[in-house]
Short mmCIF file of C-alpha atoms (C1' of nucleotides) in Angstrom, two decimals:
data_model
loop_
_atom_site.label_atom_id
_atom_site.label_comp_id
_atom_site.label_asym_id
_atom_site.label_seq_id
_atom_site.Cartn_x
_atom_site.Cartn_y
_atom_site.Cartn_z
CA MET A 16 -66.96 8.16 -61.07
CA LYS A 17 -65.50 5.59 -63.41
CA SER A 18 -63.37 5.99 -66.43
CA ILE A 19 -62.84 3.71 -69.39
CA HIS A 20 -59.80 5.55 -70.51
CA HIS A 21 -56.93 6.97 -68.52
CA ALA A 22 -53.58 6.86 -70.24
CA SER A 23 -52.34 9.58 -72.51
CA PRO A 24 -52.73 8.91 -76.21
CA SER A 25 -49.97 6.82 -77.69
CA ALA A 26 -47.64 8.97 -79.70
CA ARG A 27 -47.14 6.50 -82.51
CA ALA A 28 -50.66 5.21 -83.13
CA SER A 29 -51.95 5.10 -86.70
CA GLY A 30 -54.55 7.61 -87.86
CA PRO A 31 -57.47 5.23 -87.40
CA ASP A 32 -56.12 4.10 -84.03
CA LYS A 33 -55.76 7.68 -82.89
CA ALA A 34 -59.26 8.51 -84.06
CA VAL A 35 -60.82 5.64 -82.13
CA GLU A 36 -58.71 6.53 -79.12
CA ARG A 37 -60.10 10.07 -79.19
CA LEU A 38 -63.63 8.78 -79.61
CA PHE A 39 -63.34 6.64 -76.49
CA GLU A 40 -61.81 9.54 -74.65
CA LEU A 41 -64.73 11.71 -75.71
CA ALA A 42 -67.28 9.06 -74.75
CA VAL A 43 -65.78 8.79 -71.28
CA LEU A 44 -65.71 12.54 -70.81
CA LEU A 45 -69.33 12.89 -71.82
CA ALA A 46 -70.47 10.04 -69.59
CA ASP A 47 -68.42 11.07 -66.56
CA GLY A 48 -69.31 14.71 -66.92
CA MET A 49 -72.97 13.96 -67.19
CA GLU A 50 -72.91 11.65 -64.22
CA ARG A 51 -71.06 14.25 -62.18
CA GLY A 52 -73.54 16.95 -63.06
CA LEU A 53 -76.46 14.70 -62.22
CA ALA A 54 -74.91 13.65 -58.93
CA GLU A 55 -74.74 17.30 -57.89
CA ARG A 56 -78.51 17.30 -58.02
CA GLY A 57 -78.92 13.95 -56.32
CA LEU A 58 -79.73 12.10 -59.52
CA SER A 59 -78.17 8.99 -61.01
CA ARG A 60 -77.98 8.29 -64.73
CA ALA A 61 -80.74 5.67 -64.56
CA ARG A 62 -83.10 7.86 -62.55
CA ALA A 63 -82.41 10.89 -64.73
CA GLU A 64 -83.20 8.92 -67.85
CA LEU A 65 -86.55 7.83 -66.46
CA LEU A 66 -87.31 11.44 -65.57
CA TRP A 67 -86.23 12.58 -69.00
CA ARG A 68 -88.54 10.10 -70.67
CA LEU A 69 -91.50 11.27 -68.69
CA GLY A 70 -90.63 14.83 -69.63
CA GLN A 71 -90.42 13.99 -73.31
CA GLN A 72 -93.36 11.62 -73.65
CA GLY A 73 -95.65 12.46 -70.76
CA PRO A 74 -97.17 10.11 -68.14
CA MET A 75 -96.56 6.44 -68.80
CA THR A 76 -97.25 3.09 -67.20
CA GLN A 77 -94.31 1.33 -65.62
CA ARG A 78 -94.57 -1.27 -68.34
CA ASP A 79 -94.11 1.42 -70.97
CA LEU A 80 -91.17 2.77 -69.02
CA SER A 81 -89.54 -0.63 -68.90
CA ARG A 82 -89.80 -0.80 -72.68
CA ALA A 83 -88.59 2.77 -73.17
CA LEU A 84 -85.61 2.24 -70.88
CA ALA A 85 -84.88 -1.27 -72.15
CA CYS A 86 -84.85 -2.74 -68.66
CA THR A 87 -86.98 -5.14 -66.64
CA PRO A 88 -90.27 -4.13 -64.99
CA ARG A 89 -88.64 -4.96 -61.70
CA ASN A 90 -85.95 -2.43 -62.39
CA VAL A 91 -88.55 0.23 -63.09
CA THR A 92 -90.19 -0.48 -59.75
CA GLY A 93 -86.96 0.35 -58.00
CA LEU A 94 -86.29 3.50 -59.96
CA VAL A 95 -89.83 4.79 -59.50
CA ASP A 96 -89.64 3.95 -55.79
CA ALA A 97 -86.53 6.10 -55.45
CA LEU A 98 -87.84 8.98 -57.54
CA GLU A 99 -91.16 8.88 -55.72
CA ALA A 100 -89.38 9.00 -52.37
CA GLY A 101 -87.48 12.02 -53.64
CA GLY A 102 -90.69 13.74 -54.66
CA LEU A 103 -89.82 13.81 -58.36
CA VAL A 104 -92.51 11.50 -59.70
CA ALA A 105 -95.89 10.26 -58.49
CA ARG A 106 -97.81 7.02 -59.01
CA HIS A 107 -101.44 7.28 -60.10
CA SER A 108 -104.02 4.61 -60.82
CA HIS A 109 -104.60 3.97 -64.48
CA PRO A 110 -108.07 5.13 -65.57
CA SER A 111 -108.99 2.04 -67.57
CA ASP A 112 -106.63 -0.73 -66.43
CA ARG A 113 -106.62 -1.40 -62.73
CA ARG A 114 -103.48 -3.49 -62.99
CA ALA A 115 -101.42 -0.63 -64.33
CA THR A 116 -99.76 2.35 -62.66
CA LEU A 117 -99.39 5.68 -64.35
CA VAL A 118 -96.17 7.50 -63.48
CA THR A 119 -96.18 11.27 -63.75
CA LEU A 120 -93.71 14.06 -63.06
CA THR A 121 -94.34 16.16 -59.99
CA GLU A 122 -93.62 19.87 -60.09
CA ARG A 123 -90.16 19.19 -58.77
CA GLY A 124 -89.68 16.48 -61.37
CA ALA A 125 -90.77 18.79 -64.16
CA ALA A 126 -88.39 21.45 -62.90
CA ALA A 127 -85.57 18.91 -62.90
CA THR A 128 -86.23 17.89 -66.51
CA ALA A 129 -86.43 21.54 -67.55
CA GLN A 130 -83.07 22.11 -65.94
CA MET A 131 -81.63 19.11 -67.76
CA GLN A 132 -82.93 20.48 -71.02
CA ALA A 133 -81.39 23.87 -70.34
CA ASP A 134 -78.05 22.33 -69.41
CA TYR A 135 -78.14 20.31 -72.58
CA GLY A 136 -78.60 23.43 -74.68
CA ASP A 137 -75.81 25.16 -72.75
CA LEU A 138 -73.45 22.33 -73.54
CA ALA A 139 -74.37 22.44 -77.20
CA MET A 140 -73.60 26.15 -77.38
CA ALA A 141 -70.40 25.79 -75.40
CA LEU A 142 -69.12 23.10 -77.75
CA PHE A 143 -70.46 24.25 -81.11
CA GLY A 144 -72.05 27.66 -80.71
CA ASP A 145 -69.09 29.58 -82.06
CA LEU A 146 -68.52 27.41 -85.13
CA ASP A 147 -69.53 28.07 -88.67
CA PRO A 148 -72.80 26.20 -89.32
CA THR A 149 -71.13 24.56 -92.31
CA ASP A 150 -68.45 23.08 -90.11
CA VAL A 151 -71.02 21.88 -87.60
CA ALA A 152 -73.00 20.24 -90.38
CA ARG A 153 -69.90 18.53 -91.70
CA PHE A 154 -69.01 17.26 -88.25
CA ILE A 155 -72.53 15.93 -87.75
CA GLY A 156 -72.14 14.08 -91.02
CA ASP A 157 -68.85 12.57 -89.88
CA VAL A 158 -70.36 11.36 -86.62
CA ASP A 159 -73.42 10.06 -88.43
CA ARG A 160 -71.25 7.94 -90.64
CA ILE A 161 -69.52 6.44 -87.62
CA VAL A 162 -72.81 5.82 -85.84
CA LYS A 163 -74.17 4.02 -88.88
CA ARG A 164 -71.10 1.83 -89.09
CA LEU A 165 -71.26 1.03 -85.42
CA ARG A 166 -74.85 -0.06 -85.77
CA GLY A 167 -73.75 -2.55 -88.42
CA GLU A 168 -70.27 -3.45 -87.22
CA VAL A 169 -68.85 -5.52 -84.46
CA VAL A 170 -67.76 -3.24 -81.65
CA PRO A 171 -64.51 -3.84 -79.79
CA THR A 172 -63.99 -5.53 -76.50
CA ALA A 173 -61.04 -3.26 -75.94
CA GLU A 174 -60.31 0.17 -74.62
CA PRO A 175 -57.47 2.51 -75.38
CA GLY A 176 -54.56 2.46 -72.99
CA MET B 19 -76.96 -3.30 -71.24
CA LYS B 20 -78.02 0.25 -70.58
CA SER B 21 -78.58 3.09 -72.91
CA ILE B 22 -78.45 6.80 -72.25
CA HIS B 23 -80.19 7.67 -75.45
CA HIS B 24 -83.11 6.01 -77.14
CA ALA B 25 -85.40 8.35 -79.01
CA SER B 26 -84.88 9.35 -82.59
CA PRO B 27 -83.16 12.68 -83.13
CA SER B 28 -85.51 15.63 -82.99
CA ALA B 29 -86.19 16.88 -86.47
CA ARG B 30 -86.07 20.56 -85.59
CA ALA B 31 -83.00 20.75 -83.34
CA SER B 32 -80.44 23.46 -84.02
CA GLY B 33 -77.06 22.56 -85.48
CA PRO B 34 -75.26 22.56 -82.12
CA ASP B 35 -78.11 20.63 -80.50
CA LYS B 36 -77.99 18.04 -83.26
CA ALA B 37 -74.24 17.72 -82.93
CA VAL B 38 -74.41 17.08 -79.19
CA GLU B 39 -77.27 14.69 -79.74
CA ARG B 40 -75.12 12.69 -82.14
CA LEU B 41 -72.19 12.73 -79.77
CA PHE B 42 -74.27 11.23 -76.98
CA GLU B 43 -75.64 8.69 -79.41
CA LEU B 44 -72.10 7.78 -80.38
CA ALA B 45 -70.94 7.58 -76.77
CA VAL B 46 -73.76 5.19 -75.93
CA LEU B 47 -73.05 3.01 -78.95
CA LEU B 48 -69.37 2.77 -78.10
CA ALA B 49 -70.03 1.96 -74.45
CA ASP B 50 -72.81 -0.55 -75.10
CA GLY B 51 -70.93 -2.23 -77.92
CA MET B 52 -67.82 -2.56 -75.84
CA GLU B 53 -69.72 -3.94 -72.90
CA ARG B 54 -71.50 -6.42 -75.14
CA GLY B 55 -68.25 -7.61 -76.67
CA LEU B 56 -66.66 -7.99 -73.25
CA ALA B 57 -69.66 -9.85 -71.89
CA GLU B 58 -69.28 -12.44 -74.64
CA ARG B 59 -65.95 -13.28 -73.07
CA GLY B 60 -67.20 -13.22 -69.52
CA LEU B 61 -65.65 -9.84 -68.74
CA SER B 62 -67.20 -6.70 -67.35
CA ARG B 63 -65.98 -3.19 -68.12
CA ALA B 64 -64.38 -2.78 -64.69
CA ARG B 65 -62.56 -6.12 -64.81
CA ALA B 66 -61.47 -5.57 -68.39
CA GLU B 67 -59.99 -2.22 -67.51
CA LEU B 68 -57.97 -3.73 -64.67
CA LEU B 69 -56.72 -6.41 -67.05
CA TRP B 70 -55.90 -3.81 -69.67
CA ARG B 71 -53.87 -1.79 -67.18
CA LEU B 72 -51.83 -4.80 -66.19
CA GLY B 73 -51.22 -5.49 -69.86
CA GLN B 74 -50.07 -1.94 -70.53
CA GLN B 75 -48.03 -1.29 -67.43
CA GLY B 76 -47.05 -4.71 -66.12
CA PRO B 77 -47.46 -6.16 -62.61
CA MET B 78 -48.68 -3.69 -60.01
CA THR B 79 -49.68 -3.60 -56.37
CA GLN B 80 -53.35 -3.31 -55.61
CA ARG B 81 -52.68 0.15 -54.28
CA ASP B 82 -51.25 1.17 -57.64
CA LEU B 83 -54.26 -0.35 -59.35
CA SER B 84 -56.63 1.62 -57.17
CA ARG B 85 -54.85 4.79 -58.25
CA ALA B 86 -54.73 3.78 -61.92
CA LEU B 87 -58.43 2.91 -61.96
CA ALA B 88 -59.45 5.85 -59.78
CA CYS B 89 -61.34 3.66 -57.34
CA THR B 90 -60.97 2.58 -53.72
CA PRO B 91 -58.57 -0.14 -52.58
CA ARG B 92 -61.60 -2.06 -51.41
CA ASN B 93 -62.96 -2.03 -54.93
CA VAL B 94 -59.69 -3.41 -56.28
CA THR B 95 -59.86 -6.26 -53.81
CA GLY B 96 -63.20 -7.31 -55.28
CA LEU B 97 -62.10 -7.00 -58.89
CA VAL B 98 -58.88 -8.92 -58.29
CA ASP B 99 -60.83 -11.58 -56.38
CA ALA B 100 -63.09 -12.09 -59.37
CA LEU B 101 -60.30 -12.08 -61.95
CA GLU B 102 -58.22 -14.41 -59.82
CA ALA B 103 -61.16 -16.81 -59.51
CA GLY B 104 -61.43 -16.71 -63.30
CA GLY B 105 -57.76 -17.51 -63.72
CA LEU B 106 -56.93 -14.24 -65.45
CA VAL B 107 -54.67 -12.69 -62.82
CA ALA B 108 -52.61 -13.98 -59.91
CA ARG B 109 -51.59 -12.50 -56.58
CA HIS B 110 -47.94 -12.62 -55.60
CA SER B 111 -46.12 -11.43 -52.52
CA HIS B 112 -44.24 -8.20 -53.01
CA PRO B 113 -40.47 -8.75 -52.86
CA SER B 114 -39.66 -5.82 -50.60
CA ASP B 115 -42.92 -4.79 -48.92
CA ARG B 116 -44.67 -7.53 -47.03
CA ARG B 117 -47.85 -5.47 -46.75
CA ALA B 118 -48.31 -5.24 -50.49
CA THR B 119 -49.63 -7.67 -53.09
CA LEU B 120 -48.34 -7.79 -56.63
CA VAL B 121 -50.99 -8.56 -59.21
CA THR B 122 -49.85 -10.15 -62.48
CA LEU B 123 -51.53 -11.41 -65.63
CA THR B 124 -51.72 -15.17 -66.05
CA GLU B 125 -51.30 -16.68 -69.49
CA ARG B 126 -55.04 -16.56 -69.94
CA GLY B 127 -55.08 -12.95 -68.80
CA ALA B 128 -52.35 -12.00 -71.23
CA ALA B 129 -54.23 -13.73 -74.04
CA ALA B 130 -57.36 -11.78 -73.13
CA THR B 131 -55.55 -8.44 -73.25
CA ALA B 132 -53.98 -9.36 -76.59
CA GLN B 133 -57.42 -10.13 -77.94
CA MET B 134 -58.71 -6.78 -76.68
CA GLN B 135 -55.86 -5.03 -78.43
CA ALA B 136 -56.60 -6.85 -81.68
CA ASP B 137 -60.29 -6.04 -81.48
CA TYR B 138 -59.44 -2.44 -80.88
CA GLY B 139 -57.38 -2.29 -84.05
CA ASP B 140 -60.14 -4.02 -85.98
CA LEU B 141 -62.62 -1.39 -84.89
CA ALA B 142 -60.28 1.40 -85.90
CA MET B 143 -59.92 -0.05 -89.39
CA ALA B 144 -63.64 -0.73 -89.72
CA LEU B 145 -64.49 2.86 -88.84
CA PHE B 146 -61.65 4.80 -90.43
CA GLY B 147 -59.55 2.41 -92.51
CA ASP B 148 -61.09 3.37 -95.83
CA LEU B 149 -60.89 7.13 -95.33
CA ASP B 150 -58.38 9.55 -96.73
CA PRO B 151 -55.73 10.16 -94.06
CA THR B 152 -56.37 13.88 -94.42
CA ASP B 153 -60.02 13.44 -93.50
CA VAL B 154 -59.08 11.25 -90.55
CA ALA B 155 -56.63 13.86 -89.34
CA ARG B 156 -59.23 16.59 -89.65
CA PHE B 157 -61.76 14.53 -87.74
CA ILE B 158 -59.22 13.86 -84.99
CA GLY B 159 -58.69 17.59 -84.77
CA ASP B 160 -62.42 18.20 -84.44
CA VAL B 161 -62.76 15.66 -81.64
CA ASP B 162 -59.67 17.02 -79.93
CA ARG B 163 -61.18 20.45 -79.85
CA ILE B 164 -64.34 19.07 -78.22
CA VAL B 165 -62.35 17.05 -75.71
CA LYS B 166 -60.38 20.12 -74.71
CA ARG B 167 -63.53 22.12 -74.23
CA LEU B 168 -65.11 19.39 -72.18
CA ARG B 169 -62.10 19.29 -69.91
CA GLY B 170 -62.59 22.99 -69.20
CA GLU B 171 -66.35 23.31 -69.45
CA VAL B 172 -69.26 22.36 -67.31
CA VAL B 173 -70.78 19.20 -68.66
CA PRO B 174 -74.53 18.77 -68.87
CA THR B 175 -76.78 16.95 -66.49
CA ALA B 176 -78.99 16.17 -69.46
CA GLU B 177 -79.31 13.59 -72.16
CA PRO B 178 -80.86 13.84 -75.57
CA GLY B 179 -84.41 12.57 -75.91
"C1'" DT C 24 -47.71 7.15 -37.30
"C1'" DA C 25 -48.67 6.02 -42.04
"C1'" DT C 26 -49.69 2.53 -45.48
"C1'" DT C 27 -51.57 -2.05 -47.59
"C1'" DG C 28 -55.09 -4.84 -47.95
"C1'" DT C 29 -58.78 -6.87 -45.64
"C1'" DT C 30 -63.56 -7.53 -43.26
"C1'" DA C 31 -68.00 -5.34 -42.40
"C1'" DT C 32 -71.67 -2.75 -44.12
"C1'" DA C 33 -74.43 -0.21 -47.40
"C1'" DC C 34 -76.33 1.75 -51.72
"C1'" DT C 35 -77.34 1.63 -56.80
"C1'" DC C 36 -78.30 -0.78 -60.97
"C1'" DT C 37 -79.40 -4.83 -62.92
"C1'" DA C 38 -81.48 -9.63 -63.62
"C1'" DT C 39 -84.58 -13.94 -62.97
"C1'" DA C 40 -88.33 -16.24 -60.75
"C1'" DA C 41 -92.49 -16.63 -58.20
"C1'" DC C 42 -96.69 -14.42 -56.87
"C1'" DT C 43 -101.02 -11.23 -56.75
"C1'" DA C 44 -104.38 -8.71 -58.87
"C1'" DT C 45 -106.44 -7.87 -62.83
"C1'" DA C 46 -107.63 -8.38 -67.91
"C1'" DT D 8 -104.31 -17.60 -70.29
"C1'" DA D 9 -101.79 -13.29 -70.47
"C1'" DT D 10 -100.36 -8.92 -68.46
"C1'" DA D 11 -98.89 -5.23 -64.70
"C1'" DG D 12 -96.50 -4.71 -60.87
"C1'" DT D 13 -94.82 -6.62 -56.76
"C1'" DT D 14 -91.83 -9.51 -53.40
"C1'" DA D 15 -87.77 -12.46 -53.00
"C1'" DT D 16 -83.24 -13.30 -54.20
"C1'" DA D 17 -78.83 -12.57 -56.45
"C1'" DG D 18 -74.68 -10.46 -58.43
"C1'" DA D 19 -71.70 -6.53 -60.00
"C1'" DG D 20 -69.73 -2.10 -59.00
"C1'" DT D 21 -69.03 1.37 -55.93
"C1'" DA D 22 -68.28 3.68 -51.32
"C1'" DT D 23 -66.95 4.50 -46.16
"C1'" DA D 24 -65.25 2.83 -41.81
"C1'" DA D 25 -62.76 -0.16 -38.77
"C1'" DC D 26 -59.01 -3.36 -38.32
"C1'" DA D 27 -54.62 -6.28 -38.85
"C1'" DA D 28 -50.08 -6.56 -40.43
"C1'" DT D 29 -46.27 -4.14 -41.76
"C1'" DA D 30 -43.47 -0.03 -42.74
#
DNA sequence: TATTGTTATACTCTATAACTATA
DNA sequence: TATAGTTATAGAGTATAACAATA
């Protein structure tokens, strides 16, 4: 379990500095929390994401998975190996291309993705379920603005201390 | 460069679902962007964090570093080995405890942490510098509320698709 | 006895390169 | 000739366990 951010927020940071500090803190909490939850079910972030993709988009070739996950085909081989050994996915021959392998969710794999989906909804309600929809919408707008800027801006090499 | 979240936001998600979706998107962007920026300078997240700690808190034993970074002493050995090979930190004998090793920043290491600090400030201004301080303060409050809930809540095993 | 840092070993994620089987 | 997936190899980050030197 790693953490990007440990120290308590500086008392005298400027508004923008404080805001970025909190954002990093939030990012770390989300990532660590997710990883911890996944680990309790024997899943890593990388394996869970592959599973999730199959759940969202249905059976795929490993090549498609490597594109969806933005990693190398070799990497997919390893992830599928592990998930297959755990009984969460299965390899099938592709009906029209004998080079390709179709990866599908097993029953256990489908159950795992359903559980992930449910947990995701639970988190959403725990964080925002009691808020006025107007406030939620405003907050979404705020985050959207930041996301858009990040997609166009240089991102820091630093972390809050 | 990994990504937790790839697909476009679902069009029909509820407000809370959308909000969490955006938060994960933001977390991924921050993490990936930071890692990319660090990589341009030959640093990884783990090594950068060790450097950052030394910059914030001054010379430390490896044992202290393992506590600060929440990792094993063995892990610290590897990180310090790498940073030492890169000329960013140096090992010194501890003045009063001959078992311990004091790790210090070299000049190059200090320059690297200064650069990280500067980049961090640049990001803060790029994201929030043009906003009304009142809006920034409100946003900080929103994120604070989420952070507090995350510290007390179960965090999901799922990721947005 | 307890602590500091190391060696030894192992697992996960990731990458490149070379190779096989197919297209 | 190009593509899908594999083996081979490598490096980073992480962990546990055993060990040496020191406290």
